[in-house]
Short mmCIF file of C-alpha atoms in Angstrom, two decimals:
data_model
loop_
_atom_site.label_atom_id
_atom_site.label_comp_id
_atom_site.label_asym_id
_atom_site.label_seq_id
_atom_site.Cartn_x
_atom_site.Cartn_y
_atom_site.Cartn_z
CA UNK A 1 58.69 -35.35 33.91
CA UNK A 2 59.61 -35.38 37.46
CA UNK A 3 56.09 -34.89 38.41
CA UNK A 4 54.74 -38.07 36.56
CA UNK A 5 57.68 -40.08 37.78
CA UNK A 6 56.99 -38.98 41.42
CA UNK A 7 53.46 -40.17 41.07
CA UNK A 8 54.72 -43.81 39.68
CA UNK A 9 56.92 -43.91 42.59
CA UNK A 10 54.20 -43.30 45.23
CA UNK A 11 51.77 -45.64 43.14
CA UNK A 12 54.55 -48.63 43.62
CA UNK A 13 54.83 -47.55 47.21
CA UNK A 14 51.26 -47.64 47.89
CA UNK A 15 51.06 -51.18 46.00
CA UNK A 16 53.92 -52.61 47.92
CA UNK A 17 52.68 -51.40 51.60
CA UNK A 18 49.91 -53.56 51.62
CA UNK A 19 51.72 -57.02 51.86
CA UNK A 20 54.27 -58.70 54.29
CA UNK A 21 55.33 -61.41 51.65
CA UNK A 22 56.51 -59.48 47.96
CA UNK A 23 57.07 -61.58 44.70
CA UNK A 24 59.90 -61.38 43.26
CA UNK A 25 60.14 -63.68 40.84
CA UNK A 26 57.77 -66.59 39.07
CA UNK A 27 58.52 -69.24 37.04
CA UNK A 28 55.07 -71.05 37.50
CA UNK A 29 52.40 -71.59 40.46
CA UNK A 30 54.95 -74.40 41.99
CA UNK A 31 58.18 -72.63 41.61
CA UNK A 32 58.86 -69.05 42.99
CA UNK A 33 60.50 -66.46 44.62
CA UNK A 34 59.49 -63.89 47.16
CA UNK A 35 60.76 -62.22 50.19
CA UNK A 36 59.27 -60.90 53.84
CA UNK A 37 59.80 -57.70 55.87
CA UNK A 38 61.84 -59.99 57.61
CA UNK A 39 64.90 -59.57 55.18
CA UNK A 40 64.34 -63.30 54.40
CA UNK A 41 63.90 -64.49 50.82
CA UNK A 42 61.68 -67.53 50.22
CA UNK A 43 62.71 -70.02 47.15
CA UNK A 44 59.71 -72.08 46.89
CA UNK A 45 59.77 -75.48 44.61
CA UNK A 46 57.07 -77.65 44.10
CA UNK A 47 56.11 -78.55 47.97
CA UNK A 48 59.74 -77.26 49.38
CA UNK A 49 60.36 -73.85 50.51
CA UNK A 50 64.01 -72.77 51.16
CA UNK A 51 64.88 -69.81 53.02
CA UNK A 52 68.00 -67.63 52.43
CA UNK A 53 69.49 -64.55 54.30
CA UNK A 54 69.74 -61.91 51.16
CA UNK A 55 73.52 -62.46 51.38
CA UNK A 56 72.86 -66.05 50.60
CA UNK A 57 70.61 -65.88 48.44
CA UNK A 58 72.83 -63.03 46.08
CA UNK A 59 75.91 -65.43 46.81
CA UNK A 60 73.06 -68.16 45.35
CA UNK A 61 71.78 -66.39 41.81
CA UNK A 62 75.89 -65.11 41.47
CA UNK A 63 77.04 -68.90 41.17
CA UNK A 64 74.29 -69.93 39.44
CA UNK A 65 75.91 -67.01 36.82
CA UNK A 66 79.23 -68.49 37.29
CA UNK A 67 77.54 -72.14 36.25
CA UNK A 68 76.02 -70.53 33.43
CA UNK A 69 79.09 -69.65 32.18
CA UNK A 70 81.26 -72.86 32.68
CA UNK A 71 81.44 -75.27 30.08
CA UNK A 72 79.67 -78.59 31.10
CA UNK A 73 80.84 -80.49 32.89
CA UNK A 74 81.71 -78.22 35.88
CA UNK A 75 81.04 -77.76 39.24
CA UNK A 76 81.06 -74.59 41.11
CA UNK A 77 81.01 -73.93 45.14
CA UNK A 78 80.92 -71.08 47.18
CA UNK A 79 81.04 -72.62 51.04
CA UNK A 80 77.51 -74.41 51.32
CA UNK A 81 76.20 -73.35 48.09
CA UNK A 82 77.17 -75.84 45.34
CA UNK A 83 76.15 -76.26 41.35
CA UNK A 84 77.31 -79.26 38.80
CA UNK A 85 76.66 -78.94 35.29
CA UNK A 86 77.09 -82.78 33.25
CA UNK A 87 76.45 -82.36 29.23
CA UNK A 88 72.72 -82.89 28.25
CA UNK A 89 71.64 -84.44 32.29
CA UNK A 90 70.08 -82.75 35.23
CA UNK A 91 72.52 -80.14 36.74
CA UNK A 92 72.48 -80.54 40.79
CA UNK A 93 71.62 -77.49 43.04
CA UNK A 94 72.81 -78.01 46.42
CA UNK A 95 72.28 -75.70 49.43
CA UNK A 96 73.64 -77.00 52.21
CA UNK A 97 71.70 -80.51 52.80
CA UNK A 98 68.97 -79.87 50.48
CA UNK A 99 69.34 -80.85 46.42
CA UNK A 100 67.45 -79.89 43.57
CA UNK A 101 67.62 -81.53 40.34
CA UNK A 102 66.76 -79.29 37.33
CA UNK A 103 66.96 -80.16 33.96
CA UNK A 104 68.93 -78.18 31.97
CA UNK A 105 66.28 -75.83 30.45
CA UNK A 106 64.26 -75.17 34.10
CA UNK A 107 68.54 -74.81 35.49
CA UNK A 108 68.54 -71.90 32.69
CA UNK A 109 64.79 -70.55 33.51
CA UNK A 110 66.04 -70.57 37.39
CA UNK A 111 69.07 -68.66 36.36
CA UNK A 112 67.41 -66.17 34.95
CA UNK A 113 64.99 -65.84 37.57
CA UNK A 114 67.38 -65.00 40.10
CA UNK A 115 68.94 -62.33 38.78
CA UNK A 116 65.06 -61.13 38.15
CA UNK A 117 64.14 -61.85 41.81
CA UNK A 118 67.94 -59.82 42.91
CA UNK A 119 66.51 -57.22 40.79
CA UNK A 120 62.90 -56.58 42.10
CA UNK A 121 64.55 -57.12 45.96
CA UNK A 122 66.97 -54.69 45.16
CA UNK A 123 63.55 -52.40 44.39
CA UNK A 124 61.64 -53.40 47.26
CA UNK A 125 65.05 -52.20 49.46
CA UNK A 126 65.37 -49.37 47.78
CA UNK A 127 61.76 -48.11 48.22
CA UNK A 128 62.19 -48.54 52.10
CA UNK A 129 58.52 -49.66 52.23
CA UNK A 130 59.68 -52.38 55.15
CA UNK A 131 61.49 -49.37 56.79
CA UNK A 132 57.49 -48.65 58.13
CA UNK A 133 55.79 -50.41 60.46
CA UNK A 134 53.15 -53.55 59.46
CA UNK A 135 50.06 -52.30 60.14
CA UNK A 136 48.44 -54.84 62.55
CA UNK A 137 44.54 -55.49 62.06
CA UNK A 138 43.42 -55.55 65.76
CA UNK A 139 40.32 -58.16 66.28
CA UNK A 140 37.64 -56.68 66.81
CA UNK A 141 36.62 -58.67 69.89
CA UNK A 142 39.64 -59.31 72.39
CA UNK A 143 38.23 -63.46 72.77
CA UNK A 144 38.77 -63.68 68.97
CA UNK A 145 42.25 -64.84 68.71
CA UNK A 146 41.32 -67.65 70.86
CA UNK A 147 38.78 -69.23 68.64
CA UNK A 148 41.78 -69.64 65.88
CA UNK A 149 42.82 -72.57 67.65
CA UNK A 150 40.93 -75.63 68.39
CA UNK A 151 41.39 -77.29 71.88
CA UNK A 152 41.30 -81.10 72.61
CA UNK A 153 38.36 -83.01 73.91
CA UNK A 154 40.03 -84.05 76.60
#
């Protein structure tokens, strides 16, 4: 048994080394969530991407939990982070200056995908995969990185 779980383990390690960005959640091609080596997690939504510190993001999906819970209507805070529930309308999302309004059924779907996207970080952490260095593709002629960017006519 140890033997086939030791070769799962190094099959999800060898999967995960090969990107910089890692899913960790989905709700559709618009709306997910994924994280970077950089320890940052990205909460995309529609043509808005929000970025959290892990902290923030856990302090995030655990008052969306706490909204869950309330009764409607409610609001919950935790310092910047802020969620109001109002019977059968769009519960508000705020973080910081930015709002989202979800109807009630995407505010459940977004619950839920937290706690999946906590989940699969708390995987990615605990696999230390980001622990080793990004392997760097050097170009293959030293001139090449300057014919990424286009220069004026000027």
């Amino acid at each position: 048994m140890y033997h086939v779980f030791h070769e799962v383990r190094i099959l999800v390690r060898a999967q995960m080394m090969a990107s910089h960005f890692m899913p960790l959640a989905k709700m559709d091609d618009q709306r997910f969530i994924a994280a970077c080596r950089h320890g940052i997690v990205h909460l995309t939504w529609g043509r808005v991407t929000a970025r959290f510190r892990q902290d923030e993001f856990r302090r995030l999906v655990h008052l969306l939990e706490r909204a869950m819970d309330a009764s409607p209507p409610a609001s919950v805070r935790d310092r910047d982070l802020r969620v109001t529930t109002r019977l059968h309308e769009d519960c508000e999302l705020q973080m910081g200056s930015l709002v989202l309004l979800l109807p009630p059924a995407d505010f459940q779907e977004f619950a839920r995908v937290g706690q999946e996207a906590v989940g699969r970080l708390d995987e990615i952490l605990a696999s230390k995969v980001w622990d080793e260095p990004e392997e760097e593709e050097a170009p293959s002629n030293p001139l090449e990185q300057f014919r990424q960017f286009s220069f004026s006519r000027n």
